[in-house]
mmCIF file with all atom_site columns, C-alpha atoms in Angstrom:
data_model
loop_
_atom_site.group_PDB
_atom_site.id
_atom_site.type_symbol
_atom_site.label_atom_id
_atom_site.label_alt_id
_atom_site.label_comp_id
_atom_site.label_asym_id
_atom_site.label_entity_id
_atom_site.label_seq_id
_atom_site.pdbx_PDB_ins_code
_atom_site.Cartn_x
_atom_site.Cartn_y
_atom_site.Cartn_z
_atom_site.occupancy
_atom_site.B_iso_or_equiv
_atom_site.pdbx_formal_charge
_atom_site.auth_seq_id
_atom_site.auth_comp_id
_atom_site.auth_asym_id
_atom_site.auth_atom_id
_atom_site.pdbx_PDB_model_num
ATOM 1   C CA . ASP S 1 1   ? 91.345  95.739  113.411 1.00 0.00 ? 1   ASP S CA 1
ATOM 2   C CA . ALA S 1 2   ? 88.681  94.509  110.984 1.00 0.00 ? 2   ALA S CA 1
ATOM 3   C CA . PHE S 1 3   ? 87.952  91.424  113.098 1.00 0.00 ? 3   PHE S CA 1
ATOM 4   C CA . MET S 1 4   ? 87.819  93.551  116.250 1.00 0.00 ? 4   MET S CA 1
ATOM 5   C CA . LEU S 1 5   ? 85.303  95.912  114.646 1.00 0.00 ? 5   LEU S CA 1
ATOM 6   C CA . PHE S 1 6   ? 83.236  92.983  113.406 1.00 0.00 ? 6   PHE S CA 1
ATOM 7   C CA . TRP S 1 7   ? 83.083  91.357  116.860 1.00 0.00 ? 7   TRP S CA 1
ATOM 8   C CA . LYS S 1 8   ? 81.990  94.674  118.395 1.00 0.00 ? 8   LYS S CA 1
ATOM 9   C CA . ASN S 1 9   ? 79.253  95.172  115.762 1.00 0.00 ? 9   ASN S CA 1
ATOM 10  C CA . PRO S 1 10  ? 78.394  91.705  114.380 1.00 0.00 ? 10  PRO S CA 1
ATOM 11  C CA . ILE S 1 11  ? 74.839  92.380  113.187 1.00 0.00 ? 11  ILE S CA 1
ATOM 12  C CA . TRP S 1 12  ? 74.963  95.715  111.341 1.00 0.00 ? 12  TRP S CA 1
ATOM 13  C CA . GLY S 1 13  ? 78.707  96.423  111.154 1.00 0.00 ? 13  GLY S CA 1
ATOM 14  C CA . ILE S 1 14  ? 80.275  99.855  111.519 1.00 0.00 ? 14  ILE S CA 1
ATOM 15  C CA . GLY S 1 15  ? 78.926  101.335 108.300 1.00 0.00 ? 15  GLY S CA 1
ATOM 16  C CA . PHE S 1 16  ? 80.863  103.336 105.741 1.00 0.00 ? 16  PHE S CA 1
ATOM 17  C CA . GLN S 1 17  ? 81.649  106.513 107.702 1.00 0.00 ? 17  GLN S CA 1
ATOM 18  C CA . GLU S 1 18  ? 84.380  104.997 109.905 1.00 0.00 ? 18  GLU S CA 1
ATOM 19  C CA . GLN S 1 19  ? 87.745  103.718 108.778 1.00 0.00 ? 19  GLN S CA 1
ATOM 20  C CA . VAL S 1 20  ? 88.483  100.020 109.257 1.00 0.00 ? 20  VAL S CA 1
ATOM 21  C CA . VAL S 1 21  ? 92.248  100.079 109.854 1.00 0.00 ? 21  VAL S CA 1
ATOM 22  C CA . TYR S 1 22  ? 93.369  102.007 112.922 1.00 0.00 ? 22  TYR S CA 1
ATOM 23  C CA . ARG S 1 23  ? 96.988  100.889 113.150 1.00 0.00 ? 23  ARG S CA 1
ATOM 24  C CA . TYR S 1 24  ? 99.923  100.383 110.835 1.00 0.00 ? 24  TYR S CA 1
ATOM 25  C CA . TYR S 1 25  ? 102.577 97.793  111.554 1.00 0.00 ? 25  TYR S CA 1
ATOM 26  C CA . MET S 1 26  ? 105.903 99.570  111.489 1.00 0.00 ? 26  MET S CA 1
ATOM 27  C CA . ALA S 1 27  ? 108.705 97.262  112.690 1.00 0.00 ? 27  ALA S CA 1
ATOM 28  C CA . ASN S 1 28  ? 109.879 95.240  115.680 1.00 0.00 ? 28  ASN S CA 1
ATOM 29  C CA . GLY S 1 29  ? 106.288 94.419  116.654 1.00 0.00 ? 29  GLY S CA 1
ATOM 30  C CA . GLN S 1 30  ? 105.332 98.084  116.994 1.00 0.00 ? 30  GLN S CA 1
ATOM 31  C CA . PHE S 1 31  ? 102.250 99.789  115.614 1.00 0.00 ? 31  PHE S CA 1
ATOM 32  C CA . ARG S 1 32  ? 101.584 103.429 114.821 1.00 0.00 ? 32  ARG S CA 1
ATOM 33  C CA . LYS S 1 33  ? 98.157  105.004 114.872 1.00 0.00 ? 33  LYS S CA 1
ATOM 34  C CA . ASN S 1 34  ? 96.513  105.589 111.502 1.00 0.00 ? 34  ASN S CA 1
ATOM 35  C CA . ILE S 1 35  ? 95.497  109.198 112.042 1.00 0.00 ? 35  ILE S CA 1
ATOM 36  C CA . GLY S 1 36  ? 96.284  110.497 108.567 1.00 0.00 ? 36  GLY S CA 1
ATOM 37  C CA . TRP S 1 37  ? 99.083  112.934 109.346 1.00 0.00 ? 37  TRP S CA 1
ATOM 38  C CA . PHE S 1 38  ? 101.536 113.788 106.595 1.00 0.00 ? 38  PHE S CA 1
ATOM 39  C CA . ASP S 1 39  ? 104.314 111.612 108.057 1.00 0.00 ? 39  ASP S CA 1
ATOM 40  C CA . LEU S 1 40  ? 102.226 108.425 108.019 1.00 0.00 ? 40  LEU S CA 1
ATOM 41  C CA . PRO S 1 41  ? 101.162 106.308 105.056 1.00 0.00 ? 41  PRO S CA 1
ATOM 42  C CA . PRO S 1 42  ? 97.761  107.251 103.629 1.00 0.00 ? 42  PRO S CA 1
ATOM 43  C CA . ILE S 1 43  ? 94.672  105.898 105.365 1.00 0.00 ? 43  ILE S CA 1
ATOM 44  C CA . SER S 1 44  ? 93.962  102.474 103.964 1.00 0.00 ? 44  SER S CA 1
ATOM 45  C CA . GLY S 1 45  ? 91.659  99.493  104.438 1.00 0.00 ? 45  GLY S CA 1
ATOM 46  C CA . PRO S 1 46  ? 92.548  95.904  105.311 1.00 0.00 ? 46  PRO S CA 1
ATOM 47  C CA . HIS S 1 47  ? 93.311  94.988  101.654 1.00 0.00 ? 47  HIS S CA 1
ATOM 48  C CA . ASN S 1 48  ? 90.875  92.096  101.943 1.00 0.00 ? 48  ASN S CA 1
ATOM 49  C CA . SER S 1 49  ? 87.428  92.790  100.539 1.00 0.00 ? 49  SER S CA 1
ATOM 50  C CA . TYR S 1 50  ? 85.757  90.141  102.679 1.00 0.00 ? 50  TYR S CA 1
ATOM 51  C CA . LEU S 1 51  ? 87.220  91.502  105.942 1.00 0.00 ? 51  LEU S CA 1
ATOM 52  C CA . ASN S 1 52  ? 86.236  94.993  104.872 1.00 0.00 ? 52  ASN S CA 1
ATOM 53  C CA . ALA S 1 53  ? 82.676  93.846  104.074 1.00 0.00 ? 53  ALA S CA 1
ATOM 54  C CA . MET S 1 54  ? 82.409  91.994  107.406 1.00 0.00 ? 54  MET S CA 1
ATOM 55  C CA . ALA S 1 55  ? 83.564  95.011  109.399 1.00 0.00 ? 55  ALA S CA 1
ATOM 56  C CA . ARG S 1 56  ? 81.396  97.483  107.492 1.00 0.00 ? 56  ARG S CA 1
ATOM 57  C CA . MET S 1 57  ? 78.198  95.437  106.951 1.00 0.00 ? 57  MET S CA 1
ATOM 58  C CA . GLY S 1 58  ? 78.281  92.773  109.670 1.00 0.00 ? 58  GLY S CA 1
ATOM 59  C CA . LEU S 1 59  ? 76.370  89.611  108.838 1.00 0.00 ? 59  LEU S CA 1
ATOM 60  C CA . MET S 1 60  ? 75.514  90.851  105.350 1.00 0.00 ? 60  MET S CA 1
ATOM 61  C CA . GLY S 1 61  ? 79.259  91.076  104.682 1.00 0.00 ? 61  GLY S CA 1
ATOM 62  C CA . ILE S 1 62  ? 79.650  87.429  105.672 1.00 0.00 ? 62  ILE S CA 1
ATOM 63  C CA . GLY S 1 63  ? 76.778  86.742  103.284 1.00 0.00 ? 63  GLY S CA 1
ATOM 64  C CA . PHE S 1 64  ? 78.989  87.859  100.375 1.00 0.00 ? 64  PHE S CA 1
ATOM 65  C CA . LEU S 1 65  ? 81.583  85.237  101.244 1.00 0.00 ? 65  LEU S CA 1
ATOM 66  C CA . ILE S 1 66  ? 78.896  82.557  101.580 1.00 0.00 ? 66  ILE S CA 1
ATOM 67  C CA . LEU S 1 67  ? 77.283  83.619  98.278  1.00 0.00 ? 67  LEU S CA 1
ATOM 68  C CA . HIS S 1 68  ? 80.598  83.321  96.455  1.00 0.00 ? 68  HIS S CA 1
ATOM 69  C CA . PHE S 1 69  ? 81.258  79.888  97.970  1.00 0.00 ? 69  PHE S CA 1
ATOM 70  C CA . VAL S 1 70  ? 77.767  78.585  97.067  1.00 0.00 ? 70  VAL S CA 1
ATOM 71  C CA . CYS S 1 71  ? 78.031  79.945  93.520  1.00 0.00 ? 71  CYS S CA 1
ATOM 72  C CA . ALA S 1 72  ? 81.418  78.256  93.068  1.00 0.00 ? 72  ALA S CA 1
ATOM 73  C CA . ILE S 1 73  ? 79.854  74.941  94.099  1.00 0.00 ? 73  ILE S CA 1
ATOM 74  C CA . LEU S 1 74  ? 76.945  75.491  91.657  1.00 0.00 ? 74  LEU S CA 1
ATOM 75  C CA . LEU S 1 75  ? 79.318  76.219  88.796  1.00 0.00 ? 75  LEU S CA 1
ATOM 76  C CA . PHE S 1 76  ? 81.481  73.194  89.511  1.00 0.00 ? 76  PHE S CA 1
ATOM 77  C CA . LYS S 1 77  ? 78.487  70.892  89.987  1.00 0.00 ? 77  LYS S CA 1
ATOM 78  C CA . ASN S 1 78  ? 77.020  71.991  86.643  1.00 0.00 ? 78  ASN S CA 1
ATOM 79  C CA . HIS S 1 79  ? 80.348  71.426  84.831  1.00 0.00 ? 79  HIS S CA 1
ATOM 80  C CA . LEU S 1 80  ? 80.829  75.131  84.101  1.00 0.00 ? 80  LEU S CA 1
ATOM 81  C CA . TYR S 1 81  ? 84.526  74.955  84.876  1.00 0.00 ? 81  TYR S CA 1
ATOM 82  C CA . GLY S 1 82  ? 85.422  78.206  83.126  1.00 0.00 ? 82  GLY S CA 1
ATOM 83  C CA . GLY S 1 83  ? 82.944  80.094  85.311  1.00 0.00 ? 83  GLY S CA 1
ATOM 84  C CA . PHE S 1 84  ? 84.170  78.226  88.376  1.00 0.00 ? 84  PHE S CA 1
ATOM 85  C CA . PHE S 1 85  ? 87.805  79.199  87.802  1.00 0.00 ? 85  PHE S CA 1
ATOM 86  C CA . LEU S 1 86  ? 86.753  82.751  86.936  1.00 0.00 ? 86  LEU S CA 1
ATOM 87  C CA . LEU S 1 87  ? 84.874  83.016  90.234  1.00 0.00 ? 87  LEU S CA 1
ATOM 88  C CA . PHE S 1 88  ? 87.688  81.321  92.164  1.00 0.00 ? 88  PHE S CA 1
ATOM 89  C CA . GLY S 1 89  ? 90.305  83.654  90.694  1.00 0.00 ? 89  GLY S CA 1
ATOM 90  C CA . GLN S 1 90  ? 88.309  86.804  91.368  1.00 0.00 ? 90  GLN S CA 1
ATOM 91  C CA . ALA S 1 91  ? 87.403  85.690  94.911  1.00 0.00 ? 91  ALA S CA 1
ATOM 92  C CA . THR S 1 92  ? 91.078  84.971  95.594  1.00 0.00 ? 92  THR S CA 1
ATOM 93  C CA . TYR S 1 93  ? 91.957  88.438  94.275  1.00 0.00 ? 93  TYR S CA 1
ATOM 94  C CA . ALA S 1 94  ? 89.348  89.926  96.640  1.00 0.00 ? 94  ALA S CA 1
ATOM 95  C CA . MET S 1 95  ? 91.068  88.215  99.581  1.00 0.00 ? 95  MET S CA 1
ATOM 96  C CA . PHE S 1 96  ? 94.314  90.071  98.918  1.00 0.00 ? 96  PHE S CA 1
ATOM 97  C CA . ASN S 1 97  ? 93.105  93.362  97.475  1.00 0.00 ? 97  ASN S CA 1
ATOM 98  C CA . VAL S 1 98  ? 90.003  95.484  97.082  1.00 0.00 ? 98  VAL S CA 1
ATOM 99  C CA . GLY S 1 99  ? 88.281  93.329  94.472  1.00 0.00 ? 99  GLY S CA 1
ATOM 100 C CA . LEU S 1 100 ? 84.689  93.934  95.605  1.00 0.00 ? 100 LEU S CA 1
ATOM 101 C CA . GLU S 1 101 ? 84.810  97.696  96.066  1.00 0.00 ? 101 GLU S CA 1
ATOM 102 C CA . ASN S 1 102 ? 84.509  98.673  92.423  1.00 0.00 ? 102 ASN S CA 1
ATOM 103 C CA . PRO S 1 103 ? 82.337  97.144  89.665  1.00 0.00 ? 103 PRO S CA 1
ATOM 104 C CA . ALA S 1 104 ? 85.222  97.539  87.213  1.00 0.00 ? 104 ALA S CA 1
ATOM 105 C CA . ARG S 1 105 ? 87.357  95.260  89.404  1.00 0.00 ? 105 ARG S CA 1
ATOM 106 C CA . SER S 1 106 ? 84.557  92.850  90.233  1.00 0.00 ? 106 SER S CA 1
ATOM 107 C CA . PHE S 1 107 ? 82.884  92.556  86.806  1.00 0.00 ? 107 PHE S CA 1
ATOM 108 C CA . LEU S 1 108 ? 84.113  89.007  86.179  1.00 0.00 ? 108 LEU S CA 1
ATOM 109 C CA . LEU S 1 109 ? 83.083  87.991  89.684  1.00 0.00 ? 109 LEU S CA 1
ATOM 110 C CA . LEU S 1 110 ? 79.600  89.414  89.163  1.00 0.00 ? 110 LEU S CA 1
ATOM 111 C CA . PHE S 1 111 ? 79.353  87.735  85.760  1.00 0.00 ? 111 PHE S CA 1
ATOM 112 C CA . SER S 1 112 ? 80.230  84.302  87.160  1.00 0.00 ? 112 SER S CA 1
ATOM 113 C CA . ILE S 1 113 ? 77.784  84.743  90.064  1.00 0.00 ? 113 ILE S CA 1
ATOM 114 C CA . GLY S 1 114 ? 75.060  85.565  87.547  1.00 0.00 ? 114 GLY S CA 1
ATOM 115 C CA . LEU S 1 115 ? 75.931  82.435  85.583  1.00 0.00 ? 115 LEU S CA 1
ATOM 116 C CA . ALA S 1 116 ? 75.731  80.300  88.739  1.00 0.00 ? 116 ALA S CA 1
ATOM 117 C CA . LEU S 1 117 ? 72.429  81.801  89.813  1.00 0.00 ? 117 LEU S CA 1
ATOM 118 C CA . LYS S 1 118 ? 70.981  81.202  86.344  1.00 0.00 ? 118 LYS S CA 1
ATOM 119 C CA . THR S 1 119 ? 71.780  77.502  86.673  1.00 0.00 ? 119 THR S CA 1
ATOM 120 C CA . PHE S 1 120 ? 70.165  77.431  90.110  1.00 0.00 ? 120 PHE S CA 1
ATOM 121 C CA . PHE S 1 121 ? 66.906  79.111  89.128  1.00 0.00 ? 121 PHE S CA 1
ATOM 122 C CA . LYS S 1 122 ? 66.505  77.441  85.731  1.00 0.00 ? 122 LYS S CA 1
ATOM 123 C CA . ASP S 1 123 ? 67.537  73.969  86.936  1.00 0.00 ? 123 ASP S CA 1
ATOM 124 C CA . GLU S 1 124 ? 69.629  73.516  83.798  1.00 0.00 ? 124 GLU S CA 1
ATOM 125 C CA . THR S 1 125 ? 73.037  74.690  82.725  1.00 0.00 ? 125 THR S CA 1
ATOM 126 C CA . PRO S 1 126 ? 73.194  77.597  80.259  1.00 0.00 ? 126 PRO S CA 1
ATOM 127 C CA . LEU S 1 127 ? 75.252  75.476  77.885  1.00 0.00 ? 127 LEU S CA 1
ATOM 128 C CA . THR S 1 128 ? 72.569  72.765  77.613  1.00 0.00 ? 128 THR S CA 1
ATOM 129 C CA . ALA S 1 129 ? 69.496  74.976  77.758  1.00 0.00 ? 129 ALA S CA 1
ATOM 130 C CA . LYS S 1 130 ? 66.927  74.400  75.049  1.00 0.00 ? 130 LYS S CA 1
ATOM 131 C CA . ARG S 1 131 ? 65.982  77.407  72.998  1.00 0.00 ? 131 ARG S CA 1
#
């Protein structure tokens, strides 16, 4: 459903007023509509922060995935392996859960992105910077 919504609205996305998941997989290849009645599971998202961001924000949502990938490369290239694995772990978590939707869940991700961007704009690693 998230990919379908993204392909229908690739530039701006669907926004935050619509739900992203319209169907629930039940069994035997059958789906039930996600209409929020009491006999269905609660309305939920795709449990992938990047798919959710793509569907809701379009190209800007894809920009989050690209930003995380570029920052991981910057951290690895500048030998900041702790930051790299921190970013990799949090980005992996965001692929299987809602890791970007709440600053409390994404704090370590935001911290490692800040570290990577500091190395990019200062042209030196924070560990070797002269004071």
